[in-house]
Amino acid sequence: MKFKTTPYHHDLLKDTDRLAVFYEAIEQYDSNTDLAYDLGCGSGVLSYFLSSMFEEVISIEADFKAFKCAEENLASFDNVKVINGDVLEHEFTRTADLIVCEMLDTALIDEEEIPVLNYARRFLKDGGRIIPQGIINTVELVNMQRHHIHWDEEAEYDVLSDEVAYSQFNFSDDIDPEFSSNFTLKANKDALLNGLKITTYTILDDDIIAGPLPMLNPPLMIPLDEKRVRVNDFIHVEIKYSMGKGIESIKTRYL
Ligand SMILES: C[S@@+](CC[C@H](N)C(=O)[O-])C[C@H]1O[C@@H](n2cnc3c(N)ncnc32)[C@H](O)[C@@H]1O
């Protein structure tokens, strides 16, 4: 099937590994399940996967151009309804068996996954499920070449510590978007420390965990004040951010 898309949603479609993990998680449903919501449906590709498993799919997209593409792409599927609007303002009238919400970004800081799920979760049936199920975030000390917050797909950094998990979220739980964590990492060489690398692992379902992909949570690089470190030094850091409020909300400091 050929999809009409915006340039951004075209990049999302080109990441076939991203599509594959969502497809695998969705196809585990028995066909003829009642109702699924696809929140932030973009070009409608995940709604297309859902359409053969669910009697009805309701897909919501805030961006008007993406909505028009999804509406056109899914026009021949009588069981899919595409709505243009902000999920946070949508008046849901029914509960669903499944919510698919792919508003992911590294550590869920820049997109509205958490505010949207905190609102939409109440429109899930008892025993209903959410795809993805959750995420795990890890952190490493780095020396990075660019001294501003950015997503790095090209590995322009030197890793200075082991990778340590610092947070995990299950999307079935109500989640406080105001996040803070203190962690300690051990330097593995003498070097100039100037940043953190955050990696997000996406738990699609019980059997599928996706690591970073070009269009699914590429590593997020966050500057720290420069500090000379020696091998085996323990580095204590605090990080705070507001999930859904953007990367400008990130604050770090040494403890
Ligand atoms: C990462 S894209 C994923 C698109 C599509 N689900 C896919 O997997 O290809 C996230 C989409 O969510 C939409 N979005 C973000 N916040 C939204 C909100 N509050 N209400 C509705 N759509 C939203 C964006 O416009 C974007 O199209």
Coordinates of C-alpha atoms and ligand atoms in Angstrom, one line a residue:
M1 CA 0.0 0.0 0.0
K2 CA 1.4 3.5 -0.9
F3 CA 1.1 6.1 1.8
K4 CA 0.7 9.8 1.3
T5 CA 2.7 11.6 4.0
T6 CA 4.2 14.8 5.2
P7 CA 8.1 14.9 5.0
Y8 CA 8.4 14.1 8.7
H9 CA 6.0 11.2 8.6
H10 CA 7.8 10.0 5.5
D11 CA 11.0 9.7 7.6
L12 CA 9.0 7.8 10.2
L13 CA 7.8 5.4 7.4
K14 CA 11.3 4.8 6.1
D15 CA 12.4 3.5 9.5
T16 CA 11.2 -0.1 8.7
D17 CA 12.6 -1.5 11.9
R18 CA 10.4 0.9 13.8
L19 CA 7.4 -0.2 11.8
A20 CA 8.3 -3.9 12.3
V21 CA 8.3 -3.7 16.1
F22 CA 4.9 -2.0 16.2
Y23 CA 3.5 -4.5 13.7
E24 CA 4.7 -7.5 15.7
A25 CA 3.2 -6.0 18.9
I26 CA -0.2 -5.3 17.1
E27 CA -0.5 -8.6 15.2
Q28 CA -0.6 -10.6 18.5
Y29 CA -4.2 -9.5 18.9
D30 CA -7.0 -11.8 17.8
S31 CA -8.8 -10.4 14.8
N32 CA -12.3 -9.1 15.6
T33 CA -11.3 -7.5 18.9
D34 CA -13.7 -4.6 19.5
L35 CA -12.1 -1.2 19.6
A36 CA -8.6 0.4 19.3
Y37 CA -7.5 4.0 19.6
D38 CA -4.4 5.2 17.6
L39 CA -3.4 8.4 19.4
G40 CA -1.1 10.6 17.3
C41 CA -1.8 8.5 14.2
G42 CA 0.4 10.6 11.8
S43 CA 0.2 9.2 8.3
G44 CA -2.1 6.4 9.7
V45 CA 0.4 3.5 9.3
L46 CA -0.3 2.0 12.7
S47 CA -4.1 2.4 12.2
Y48 CA -3.6 0.4 8.9
F49 CA -2.0 -2.4 10.9
L50 CA -4.8 -2.2 13.5
S51 CA -7.6 -2.3 10.9
S52 CA -7.3 -6.0 10.2
M53 CA -7.3 -6.9 14.0
F54 CA -10.0 -4.6 15.3
E55 CA -13.7 -4.2 14.4
E56 CA -13.2 -0.5 14.9
V57 CA -10.2 1.8 15.0
I58 CA -10.5 5.5 16.1
S59 CA -7.4 7.5 15.0
I60 CA -6.6 11.0 16.3
E61 CA -4.0 13.4 14.9
A62 CA -3.4 17.0 15.9
D63 CA -1.4 18.1 12.8
F64 CA -3.9 19.0 10.0
K65 CA -1.7 18.0 7.1
A66 CA -0.9 14.7 8.6
F67 CA -4.6 14.2 9.4
K68 CA -5.5 14.8 5.7
C69 CA -2.9 12.3 4.6
A70 CA -4.2 9.7 7.1
E71 CA -7.8 10.3 6.1
E72 CA -6.9 9.8 2.4
N73 CA -4.7 6.7 3.2
L74 CA -7.3 5.0 5.2
A75 CA -10.4 6.0 3.2
S76 CA -11.0 2.5 1.9
F77 CA -11.1 1.0 5.4
D78 CA -14.7 1.4 6.6
N79 CA -13.8 0.4 10.2
V80 CA -11.2 3.2 10.6
K81 CA -12.4 6.7 11.7
V82 CA -9.7 9.5 11.5
I83 CA -10.2 12.6 13.6
N84 CA -8.3 15.9 13.5
G85 CA -7.7 17.2 17.0
D86 CA -5.6 17.3 20.1
V87 CA -6.1 14.1 22.1
L88 CA -5.9 16.1 25.3
E89 CA -9.1 17.9 24.3
H90 CA -10.9 15.0 22.7
E91 CA -14.1 13.9 24.4
F92 CA -13.9 10.1 24.4
T93 CA -17.3 8.4 24.7
R94 CA -16.2 4.7 24.7
T95 CA -13.6 2.5 26.3
A96 CA -11.2 0.6 24.1
D97 CA -9.4 -2.8 24.3
L98 CA -6.2 -1.2 23.1
I99 CA -4.5 2.2 23.0
V100 CA -1.6 2.6 20.6
C101 CA 0.3 5.8 21.4
E102 CA 3.4 6.4 19.4
M103 CA 4.3 9.9 20.6
L104 CA 7.7 8.7 21.7
D105 CA 10.9 10.5 22.0
T106 CA 14.1 9.8 24.0
A107 CA 13.1 9.8 27.7
L108 CA 9.7 11.1 26.7
I109 CA 10.7 14.8 27.3
D110 CA 9.9 16.4 24.0
E111 CA 6.6 14.8 23.0
E112 CA 3.3 14.4 24.8
E113 CA 3.3 10.7 25.4
I114 CA 3.0 11.0 29.2
P115 CA 0.3 13.8 29.4
V116 CA -1.7 12.1 26.6
L117 CA -1.6 8.7 28.3
N118 CA -2.4 10.2 31.7
Y119 CA -5.5 11.6 30.1
A120 CA -6.5 8.7 27.8
R121 CA -5.8 5.8 30.1
R122 CA -9.2 6.1 31.7
F123 CA -10.8 5.3 28.4
L124 CA -9.3 1.8 28.4
K125 CA -11.4 -1.3 29.3
D126 CA -10.5 -3.3 32.4
G127 CA -7.8 -5.6 31.2
G128 CA -7.2 -3.4 28.2
R129 CA -3.6 -2.8 27.0
I130 CA -1.4 0.0 25.8
I131 CA 1.3 -0.3 23.1
P132 CA 4.0 0.4 23.9
Q133 CA 3.8 -0.9 27.5
G134 CA 6.6 1.3 28.8
I135 CA 10.2 2.4 28.6
I136 CA 13.5 2.0 30.3
N137 CA 16.0 4.9 30.4
T138 CA 19.8 4.6 30.8
V139 CA 22.6 7.1 31.2
E140 CA 26.3 7.1 30.4
L141 CA 29.1 9.7 31.0
V142 CA 30.5 11.1 27.8
N143 CA 32.9 13.5 26.1
M144 CA 30.7 14.9 23.3
Q145 CA 31.7 17.1 20.4
R146 CA 28.7 19.4 20.2
H147 CA 28.0 21.4 23.4
H148 CA 24.2 21.7 23.3
I149 CA 21.3 19.3 23.8
H150 CA 20.9 17.2 20.7
W151 CA 19.9 13.8 19.4
D152 CA 23.0 12.0 18.1
E153 CA 22.6 9.3 15.4
E154 CA 26.3 9.4 14.4
A155 CA 28.1 8.5 17.6
E156 CA 30.1 11.8 17.8
Y157 CA 31.1 11.1 21.4
D158 CA 33.4 9.1 23.6
V159 CA 31.8 7.0 26.3
L160 CA 33.4 7.4 29.7
S161 CA 31.4 5.0 32.0
D162 CA 29.2 1.9 32.0
E163 CA 25.5 2.3 31.0
V164 CA 23.3 2.5 34.0
A165 CA 19.4 2.3 34.1
Y166 CA 18.1 5.4 36.0
S167 CA 14.3 5.1 35.4
Q168 CA 11.6 2.8 34.1
F169 CA 7.9 3.6 33.4
N170 CA 5.0 1.2 33.0
F171 CA 2.4 3.1 30.8
S172 CA -0.5 1.4 32.7
D173 CA 0.4 3.6 35.8
D174 CA -0.4 7.2 36.3
I175 CA 2.9 8.9 35.8
D176 CA 4.1 12.2 37.3
P177 CA 5.5 14.2 34.3
E178 CA 7.8 16.2 36.7
F179 CA 10.9 13.9 36.8
S180 CA 14.0 14.0 38.8
S181 CA 16.7 11.5 39.6
N182 CA 20.2 11.4 41.3
F183 CA 22.7 8.8 40.0
T184 CA 26.3 7.9 40.5
L185 CA 28.5 6.7 37.6
K186 CA 32.1 5.5 37.7
A187 CA 34.5 7.0 35.2
N188 CA 36.3 4.3 33.2
K189 CA 39.2 6.4 31.9
D190 CA 41.1 9.7 32.5
A191 CA 39.2 12.2 30.3
L192 CA 37.4 15.5 30.0
L193 CA 33.8 14.8 31.0
N194 CA 31.3 17.2 29.4
G195 CA 28.0 15.4 28.9
L196 CA 25.5 12.7 29.5
K197 CA 24.1 10.2 26.9
I198 CA 20.5 9.1 27.5
T199 CA 19.3 6.0 25.9
T200 CA 15.6 4.8 25.8
Y201 CA 14.6 1.2 25.4
T202 CA 10.9 0.9 24.3
I203 CA 9.0 -2.1 25.8
L204 CA 6.4 -2.8 23.0
D205 CA 5.0 -5.8 24.8
D206 CA 6.1 -8.8 27.0
D207 CA 8.3 -10.1 24.3
I208 CA 9.5 -7.1 22.3
I209 CA 12.0 -4.4 23.5
A210 CA 13.3 -2.0 20.9
G211 CA 16.6 -0.2 21.3
P212 CA 17.2 3.2 19.7
L213 CA 16.4 3.4 16.0
P214 CA 16.9 6.4 13.7
M215 CA 13.2 7.5 14.1
L216 CA 12.5 5.8 17.5
N217 CA 14.4 7.4 20.4
P218 CA 17.9 8.1 19.0
P219 CA 20.4 8.8 21.8
L220 CA 19.9 12.2 23.6
M221 CA 23.1 14.1 24.4
I222 CA 22.9 16.5 27.3
P223 CA 25.8 18.9 28.2
L224 CA 27.4 18.9 31.7
D225 CA 29.8 21.5 33.0
E226 CA 33.3 20.4 31.9
K227 CA 35.1 18.3 34.5
R228 CA 38.5 16.5 34.4
V229 CA 37.9 12.9 35.6
R230 CA 40.2 10.1 36.5
V231 CA 39.6 6.4 36.0
N232 CA 37.4 5.0 38.9
D233 CA 36.2 8.5 40.0
F234 CA 32.6 8.4 41.2
I235 CA 30.5 11.2 39.5
H236 CA 27.2 12.2 41.2
V237 CA 24.7 13.9 39.0
E238 CA 21.1 15.2 39.4
I239 CA 18.9 15.4 36.3
K240 CA 15.4 17.0 36.2
Y241 CA 13.0 17.4 33.3
S242 CA 9.3 17.8 32.6
M243 CA 8.0 15.0 30.4
G244 CA 6.0 16.6 27.5
K245 CA 7.3 20.1 28.1
G246 CA 10.4 19.9 25.8
I247 CA 14.1 19.6 26.0
E248 CA 14.4 23.2 27.3
S249 CA 13.0 21.8 30.6
I250 CA 16.2 19.6 31.2
K251 CA 18.4 20.7 34.1
T252 CA 21.5 18.9 35.3
R253 CA 24.1 19.6 38.0
Y254 CA 26.9 17.8 39.8
L255 CA 26.1 16.8 43.4
Ligands
LIG1 C1 6.1 10.2 16.4 S1 4.7 10.7 15.4 C2 4.1 9.1 15.1 C3 3.1 9.0 14.0 C4 2.5 7.7 13.7 N1 1.8 7.2 14.8 C5 3.5 6.7 13.3 O1 3.8 5.8 14.1 O2 4.1 6.8 12.2 C6 3.6 11.4 16.7 C7 2.4 12.0 16.1 O3 1.6 12.4 17.2 C8 1.0 13.7 16.9 N2 0.6 14.3 18.2 C9 1.5 14.8 19.1 N3 0.8 15.3 20.2 C10 -0.5 15.1 19.9 C11 -1.7 15.4 20.6 N4 -1.7 16.0 21.8 N5 -2.9 15.1 20.0 C12 -2.9 14.5 18.8 N6 -1.8 14.2 18.1 C13 -0.6 14.5 18.6 C14 2.1 14.4 16.1 O4 1.5 15.4 15.3 C15 2.7 13.3 15.3 O5 2.0 13.1 14.0

